[in-house]
CSV table of C-alpha atoms and ligand atoms in Angstrom, one decimal:
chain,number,residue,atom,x,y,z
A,126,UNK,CA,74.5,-84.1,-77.1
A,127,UNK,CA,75.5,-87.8,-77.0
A,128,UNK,CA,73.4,-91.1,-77.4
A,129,UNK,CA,72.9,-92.5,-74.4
A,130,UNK,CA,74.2,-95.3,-73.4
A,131,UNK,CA,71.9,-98.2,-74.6
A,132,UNK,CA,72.2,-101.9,-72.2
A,133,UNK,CA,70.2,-104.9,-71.1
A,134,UNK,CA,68.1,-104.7,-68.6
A,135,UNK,CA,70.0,-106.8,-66.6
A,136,UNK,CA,73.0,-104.8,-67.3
A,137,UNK,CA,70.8,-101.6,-66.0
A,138,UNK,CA,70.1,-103.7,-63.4
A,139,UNK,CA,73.8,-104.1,-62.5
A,140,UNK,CA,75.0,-100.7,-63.4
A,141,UNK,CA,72.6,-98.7,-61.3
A,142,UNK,CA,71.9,-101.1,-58.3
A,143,UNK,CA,68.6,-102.0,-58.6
A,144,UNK,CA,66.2,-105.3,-59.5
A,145,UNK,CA,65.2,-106.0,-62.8
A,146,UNK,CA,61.9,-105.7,-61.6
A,147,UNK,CA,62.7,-102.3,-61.0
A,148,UNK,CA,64.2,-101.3,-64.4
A,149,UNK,CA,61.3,-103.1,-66.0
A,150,UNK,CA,58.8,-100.5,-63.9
A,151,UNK,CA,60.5,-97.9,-64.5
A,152,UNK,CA,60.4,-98.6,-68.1
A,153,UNK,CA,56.6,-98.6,-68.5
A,154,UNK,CA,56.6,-96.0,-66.0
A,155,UNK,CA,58.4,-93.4,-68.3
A,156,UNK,CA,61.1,-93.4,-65.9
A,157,UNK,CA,63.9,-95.0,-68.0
A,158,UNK,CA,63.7,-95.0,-72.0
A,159,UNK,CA,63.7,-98.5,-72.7
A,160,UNK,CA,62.8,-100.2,-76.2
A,161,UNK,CA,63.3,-103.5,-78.2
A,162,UNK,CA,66.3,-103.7,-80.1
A,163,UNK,CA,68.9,-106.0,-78.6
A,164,UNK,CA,70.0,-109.1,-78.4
A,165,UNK,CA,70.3,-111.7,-81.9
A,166,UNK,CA,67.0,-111.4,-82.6
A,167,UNK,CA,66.4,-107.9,-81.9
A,168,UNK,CA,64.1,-108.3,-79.9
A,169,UNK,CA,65.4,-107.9,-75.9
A,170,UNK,CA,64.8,-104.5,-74.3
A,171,UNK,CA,67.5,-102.6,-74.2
A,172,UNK,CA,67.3,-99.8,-71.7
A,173,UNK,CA,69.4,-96.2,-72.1
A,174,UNK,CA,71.1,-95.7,-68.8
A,175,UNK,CA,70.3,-92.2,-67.1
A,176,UNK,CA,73.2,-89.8,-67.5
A,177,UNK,CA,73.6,-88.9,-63.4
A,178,UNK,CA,72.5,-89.9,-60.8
A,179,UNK,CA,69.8,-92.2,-61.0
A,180,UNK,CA,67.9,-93.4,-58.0
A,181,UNK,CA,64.2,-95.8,-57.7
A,182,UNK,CA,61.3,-94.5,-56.3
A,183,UNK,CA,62.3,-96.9,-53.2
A,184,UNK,CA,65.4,-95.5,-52.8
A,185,UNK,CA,64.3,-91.6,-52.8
A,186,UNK,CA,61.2,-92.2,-51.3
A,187,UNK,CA,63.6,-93.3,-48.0
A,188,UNK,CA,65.5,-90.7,-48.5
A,189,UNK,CA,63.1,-88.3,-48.0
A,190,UNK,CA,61.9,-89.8,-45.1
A,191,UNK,CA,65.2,-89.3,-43.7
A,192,UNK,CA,65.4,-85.2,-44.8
A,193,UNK,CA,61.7,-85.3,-43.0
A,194,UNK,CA,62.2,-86.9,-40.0
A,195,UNK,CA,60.4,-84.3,-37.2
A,196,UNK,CA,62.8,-82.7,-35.1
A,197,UNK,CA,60.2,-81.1,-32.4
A,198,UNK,CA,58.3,-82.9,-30.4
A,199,UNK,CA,56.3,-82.6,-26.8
A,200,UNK,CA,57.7,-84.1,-24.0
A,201,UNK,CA,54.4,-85.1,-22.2
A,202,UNK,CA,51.3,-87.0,-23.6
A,203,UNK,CA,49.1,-84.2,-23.2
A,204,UNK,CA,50.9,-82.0,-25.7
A,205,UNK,CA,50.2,-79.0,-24.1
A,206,UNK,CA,53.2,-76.0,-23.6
A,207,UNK,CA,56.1,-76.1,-25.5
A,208,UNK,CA,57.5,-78.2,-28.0
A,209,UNK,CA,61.2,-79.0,-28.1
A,210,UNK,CA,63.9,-79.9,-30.6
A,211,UNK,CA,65.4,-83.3,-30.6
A,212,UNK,CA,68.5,-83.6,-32.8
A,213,UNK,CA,68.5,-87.2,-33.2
A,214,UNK,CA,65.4,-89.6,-31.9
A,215,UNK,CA,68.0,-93.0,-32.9
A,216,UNK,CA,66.9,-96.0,-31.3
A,217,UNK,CA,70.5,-96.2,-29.7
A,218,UNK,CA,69.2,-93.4,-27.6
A,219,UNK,CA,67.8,-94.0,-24.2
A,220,UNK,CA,66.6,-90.7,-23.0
A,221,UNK,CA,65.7,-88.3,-25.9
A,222,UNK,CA,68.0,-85.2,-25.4
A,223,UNK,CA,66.0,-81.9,-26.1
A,224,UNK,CA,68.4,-79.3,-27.1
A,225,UNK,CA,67.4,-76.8,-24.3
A,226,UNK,CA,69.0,-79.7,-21.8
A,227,UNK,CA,65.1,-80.8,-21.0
A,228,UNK,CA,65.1,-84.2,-20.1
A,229,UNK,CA,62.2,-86.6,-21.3
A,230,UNK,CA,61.5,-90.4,-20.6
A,231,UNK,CA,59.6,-90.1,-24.0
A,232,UNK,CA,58.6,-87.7,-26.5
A,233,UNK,CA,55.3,-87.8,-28.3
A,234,UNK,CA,55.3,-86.2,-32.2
A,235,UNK,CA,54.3,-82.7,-32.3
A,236,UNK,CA,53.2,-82.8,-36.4
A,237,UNK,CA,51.1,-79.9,-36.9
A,238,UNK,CA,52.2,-78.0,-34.2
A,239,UNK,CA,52.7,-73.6,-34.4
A,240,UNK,CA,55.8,-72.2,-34.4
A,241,UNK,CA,55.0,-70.0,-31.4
A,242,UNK,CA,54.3,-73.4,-29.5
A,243,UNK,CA,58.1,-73.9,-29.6
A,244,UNK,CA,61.1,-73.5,-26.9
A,245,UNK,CA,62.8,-70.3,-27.5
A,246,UNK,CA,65.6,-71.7,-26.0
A,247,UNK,CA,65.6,-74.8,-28.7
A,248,UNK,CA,65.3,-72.5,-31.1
A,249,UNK,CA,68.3,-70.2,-30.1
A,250,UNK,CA,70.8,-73.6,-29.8
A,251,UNK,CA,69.3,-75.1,-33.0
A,252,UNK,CA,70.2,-71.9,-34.7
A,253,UNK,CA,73.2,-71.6,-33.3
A,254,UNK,CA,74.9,-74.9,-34.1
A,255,UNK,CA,73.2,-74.0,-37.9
A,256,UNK,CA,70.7,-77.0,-37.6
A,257,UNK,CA,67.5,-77.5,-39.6
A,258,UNK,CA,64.6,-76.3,-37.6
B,103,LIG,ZN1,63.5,-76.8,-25.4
């Protein structure tokens, strides 16, 4: 296996896009191997860079919010009936477009709701064009 690469923090910092602050957390987090060693007096951190991808907690942590983003939701405050599959709830969007062709004014999160409590009909289309339910 080869040595990983060993640089400055602020050349960490450069090379995978994040604040100093950031390598230096990760550092006493375990996250990055980092130890003293560089510089003329030996005694700047030198971090070794990840072999891979490499991403902060900030970074992944968004990411999977964006993976967990709901897809069903009720169409009326009282959340009674069926819930129905959005596709995309983008702020661009007007009128939230439930797959089943159900229009909404709004839509009100349906977290925690039971399978059986969705439209059949949201469920066929979202299986059909292969999206995640
Ligand atoms: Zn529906």
């Amino acid at each position: 296996m080869d040595k990983a690469e060993k640089v400055t923090i602020q050349e960490a910092s450069r090379r995978l896009n994040v604040s100093q602050d950031v390598i230096r957390r990760s550092i006493r987090e375990g996250k990055l191997v980092g130890a003293r060693g560089g510089g003329p007096d030996g005694r700047a951190w030198l971090v070794e860079l990840p072999e891979g991808e490499w991403l902060d907690d900030a970074k992944q942590a968004y990411i999977r919010l964006e993976q967990q983003l709901p897809h069903w939701w009720w169409p009326e405050v009282e959340k009674t009936g069926l819930v129905h599959y959005v596709e995309s709830t983008g702020i661009e969007e007007l009128m939230p477009a439930f797959l089943c062709g159900l229009n909404s004014e709004s839509i009100y999160g349906a977290n925690g709701h039971k399978e059986e409590e969705r439209c059949p009909q949201c469920v066929a289309e979202a299986q059909k064009r292969g999206l995640t339910p």
